[in-house]
XYZ file of C-alpha atoms in Angstrom:
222
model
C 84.136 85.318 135.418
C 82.795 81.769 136.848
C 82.397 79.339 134.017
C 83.882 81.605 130.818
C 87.019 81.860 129.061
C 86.947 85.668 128.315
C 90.796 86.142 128.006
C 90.633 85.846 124.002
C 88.891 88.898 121.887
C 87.598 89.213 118.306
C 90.937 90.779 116.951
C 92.626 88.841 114.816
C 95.724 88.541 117.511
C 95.299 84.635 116.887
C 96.458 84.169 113.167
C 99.966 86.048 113.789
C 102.557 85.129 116.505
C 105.914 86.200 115.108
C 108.237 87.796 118.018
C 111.232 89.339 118.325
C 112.924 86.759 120.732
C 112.269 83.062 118.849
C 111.436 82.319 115.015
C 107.903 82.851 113.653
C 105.157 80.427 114.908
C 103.353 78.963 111.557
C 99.728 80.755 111.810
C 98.489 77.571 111.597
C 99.438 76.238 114.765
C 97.044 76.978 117.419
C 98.102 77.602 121.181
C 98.458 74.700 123.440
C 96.985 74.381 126.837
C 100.502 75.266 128.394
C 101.273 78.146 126.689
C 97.655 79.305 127.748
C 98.357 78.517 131.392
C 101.412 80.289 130.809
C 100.556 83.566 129.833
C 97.393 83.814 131.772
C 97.576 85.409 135.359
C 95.075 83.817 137.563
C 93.315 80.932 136.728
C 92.276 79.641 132.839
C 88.835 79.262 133.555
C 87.149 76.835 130.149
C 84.164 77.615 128.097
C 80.867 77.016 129.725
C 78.761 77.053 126.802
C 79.382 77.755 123.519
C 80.984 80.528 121.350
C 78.415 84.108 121.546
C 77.947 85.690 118.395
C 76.033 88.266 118.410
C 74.357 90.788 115.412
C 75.870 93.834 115.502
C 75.062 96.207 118.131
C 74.695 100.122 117.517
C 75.750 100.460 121.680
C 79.500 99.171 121.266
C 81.119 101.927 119.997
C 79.354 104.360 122.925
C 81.057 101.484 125.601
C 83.927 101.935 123.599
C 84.136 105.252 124.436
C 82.955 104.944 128.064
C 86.319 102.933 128.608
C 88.443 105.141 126.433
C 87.719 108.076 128.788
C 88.421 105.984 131.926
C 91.691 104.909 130.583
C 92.788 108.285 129.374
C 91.840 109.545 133.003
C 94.002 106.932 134.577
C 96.997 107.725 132.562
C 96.684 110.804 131.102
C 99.525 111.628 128.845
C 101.246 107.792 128.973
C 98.370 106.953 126.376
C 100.197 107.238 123.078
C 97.057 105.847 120.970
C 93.870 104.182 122.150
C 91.309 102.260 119.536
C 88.181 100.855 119.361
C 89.440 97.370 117.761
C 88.039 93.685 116.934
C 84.552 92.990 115.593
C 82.982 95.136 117.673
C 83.692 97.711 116.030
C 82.799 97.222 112.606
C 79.525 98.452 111.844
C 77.333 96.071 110.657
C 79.608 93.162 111.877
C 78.308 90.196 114.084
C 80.475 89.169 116.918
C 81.187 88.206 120.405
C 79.957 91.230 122.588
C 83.035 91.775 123.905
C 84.817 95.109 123.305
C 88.287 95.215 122.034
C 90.138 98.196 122.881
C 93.916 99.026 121.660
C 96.178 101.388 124.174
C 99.816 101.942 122.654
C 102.155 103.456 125.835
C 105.873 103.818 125.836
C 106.844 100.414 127.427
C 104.310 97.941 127.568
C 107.152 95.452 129.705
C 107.448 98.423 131.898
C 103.977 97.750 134.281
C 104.920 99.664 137.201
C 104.519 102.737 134.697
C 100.934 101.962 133.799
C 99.573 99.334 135.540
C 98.994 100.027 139.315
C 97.007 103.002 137.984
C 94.969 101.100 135.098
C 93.896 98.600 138.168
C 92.897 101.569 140.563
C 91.002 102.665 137.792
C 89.049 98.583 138.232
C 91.271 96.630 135.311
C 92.612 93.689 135.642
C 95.864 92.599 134.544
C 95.292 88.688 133.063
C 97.388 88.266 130.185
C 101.481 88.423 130.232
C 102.899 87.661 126.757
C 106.615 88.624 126.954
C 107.744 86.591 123.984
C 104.555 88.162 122.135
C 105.333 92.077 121.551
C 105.278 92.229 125.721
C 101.621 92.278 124.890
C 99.077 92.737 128.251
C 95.751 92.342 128.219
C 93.106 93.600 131.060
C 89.609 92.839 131.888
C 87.659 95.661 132.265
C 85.626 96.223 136.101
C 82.272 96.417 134.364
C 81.684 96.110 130.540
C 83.075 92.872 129.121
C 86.484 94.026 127.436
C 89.404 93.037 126.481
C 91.998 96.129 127.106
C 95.704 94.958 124.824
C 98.707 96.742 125.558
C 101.679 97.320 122.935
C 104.598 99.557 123.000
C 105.502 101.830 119.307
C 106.562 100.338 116.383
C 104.992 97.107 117.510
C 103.602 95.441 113.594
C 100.881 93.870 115.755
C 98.997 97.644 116.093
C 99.127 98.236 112.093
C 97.911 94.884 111.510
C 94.788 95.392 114.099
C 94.046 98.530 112.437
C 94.561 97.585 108.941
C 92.281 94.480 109.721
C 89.145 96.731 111.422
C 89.478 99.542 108.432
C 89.438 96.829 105.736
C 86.260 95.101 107.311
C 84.514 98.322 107.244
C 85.285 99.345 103.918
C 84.838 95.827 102.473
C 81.875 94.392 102.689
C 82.572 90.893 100.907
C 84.961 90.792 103.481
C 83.199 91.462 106.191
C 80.733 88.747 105.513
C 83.360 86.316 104.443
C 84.551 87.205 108.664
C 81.056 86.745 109.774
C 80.303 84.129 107.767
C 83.388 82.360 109.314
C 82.714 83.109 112.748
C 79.363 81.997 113.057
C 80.129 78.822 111.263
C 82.937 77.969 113.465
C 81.088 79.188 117.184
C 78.474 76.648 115.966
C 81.636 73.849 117.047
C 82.782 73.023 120.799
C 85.731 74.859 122.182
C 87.506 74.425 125.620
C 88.696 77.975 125.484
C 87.860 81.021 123.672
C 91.893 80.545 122.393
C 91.085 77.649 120.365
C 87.839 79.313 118.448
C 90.939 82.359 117.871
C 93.098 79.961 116.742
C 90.764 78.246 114.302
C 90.081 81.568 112.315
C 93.881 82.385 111.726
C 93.257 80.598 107.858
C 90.614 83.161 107.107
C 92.368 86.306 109.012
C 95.442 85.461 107.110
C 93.514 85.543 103.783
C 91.208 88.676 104.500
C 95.008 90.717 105.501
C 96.578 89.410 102.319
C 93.876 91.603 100.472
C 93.832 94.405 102.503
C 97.528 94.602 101.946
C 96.928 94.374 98.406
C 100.101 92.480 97.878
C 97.917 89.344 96.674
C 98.139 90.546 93.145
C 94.450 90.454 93.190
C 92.055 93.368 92.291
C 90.270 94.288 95.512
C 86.752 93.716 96.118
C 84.669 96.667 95.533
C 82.020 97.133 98.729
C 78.823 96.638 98.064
């Protein structure tokens, strides 16, 4: 879209960029400007305005679904798992109303499997991340989405679920997240990346507990 950065979601895909082809990125390095131009397929379009954040909206999880149906149409049987991920869907849980939506198929690398039919069905291909779990991402062709592609046994789809369930089971947490978000929207960003990128301390922290290898008793909800 004219004037927007909307290649970067609310998952927490920014505090974690180990691969399987060069050593472990600290979290605490945020993407440069080339390595967004890299990745991104078409052009990297900067912020307009600031960071969105939104109070949560009872409607996401129904456009959740709207896309879930229209990707399971276009690819029937090649969709190994597909999640409503992100902020958006957390009950209760300001964020950027954009809806993040996981879709596991056999070979994410493999696009002529998947992808000519994901783009019939309107998506976008606009992320290519081969030294990042082959991870794709597509734009939706109405609702503002972000659509990420893994293959199994990637860690990156435990660690997106084991982030959204511990947000809605924890609710110091979750406004710990919120807290966090809306603090750092308040800032200027070129690109959506770089307000990613400056959560990774707090992502990092939240997964620790929800591990529960922090040696920490977990926080009750409340």
């Amino acid at each position: 879209m004219p004037g927007t950065d909307n290649t970067a979601g609310d998952s927490p895909k920014g505090a974690s960029r180990e691969t399987s082809k060069q050593p472990r990125i600290p979290a605490s390095v945020p993407l440069t400007e080339e390595q967004l131009r890299a990745t991104t397929i078409g052009e990297l379009v900067p912020l307009a305005g600031p960071i969105q954040i939104v109070d949560y909206d009872p409607a996401w999880p129904r456009l959740f679904e709207r896309e879930a149906e229209r990707v399971q149409a276009a690819l029937g049987d090649r969709v190994l798992l597909l999640e409503h991920v992100g902020s958006t869907s957390v009950p209760g849980l300001a964020a950027k109303p954009k809806i993040d939506v996981l879709l596991v198929v056999a070979n994410s690398a493999d696009e002529p499997a998947y992808v000519p039919d994901l783009e019939a069905a309107g998506y976008i291909l606009r992320i290519r991340e081969p030294d990042w779990y082959e991870h794709r991402v597509f734009k939706g062709p109405d609702t503002d989405i972000n659509l990420h592609v893994f293959s199994p046994g990637c860690t990156e789809i435990d660690r997106m679920l084991l982030f959204r369930d511990w947000l809605r089971s924890n609710a110091s947490d979750r406004h710990l997240y919120e807290r966090t978000k809306r603090e750092l929207a308040r800032k200027d960003w070129k690109y959506t990346q770089n307000y990613a990128d400056a959560k990774t301390s707090v992502v990092e922290e939240i997964l620790v507990r929800a591990r529960g290898d922090s040696g920490e008793e977990a926080r009750s909800d409340d």
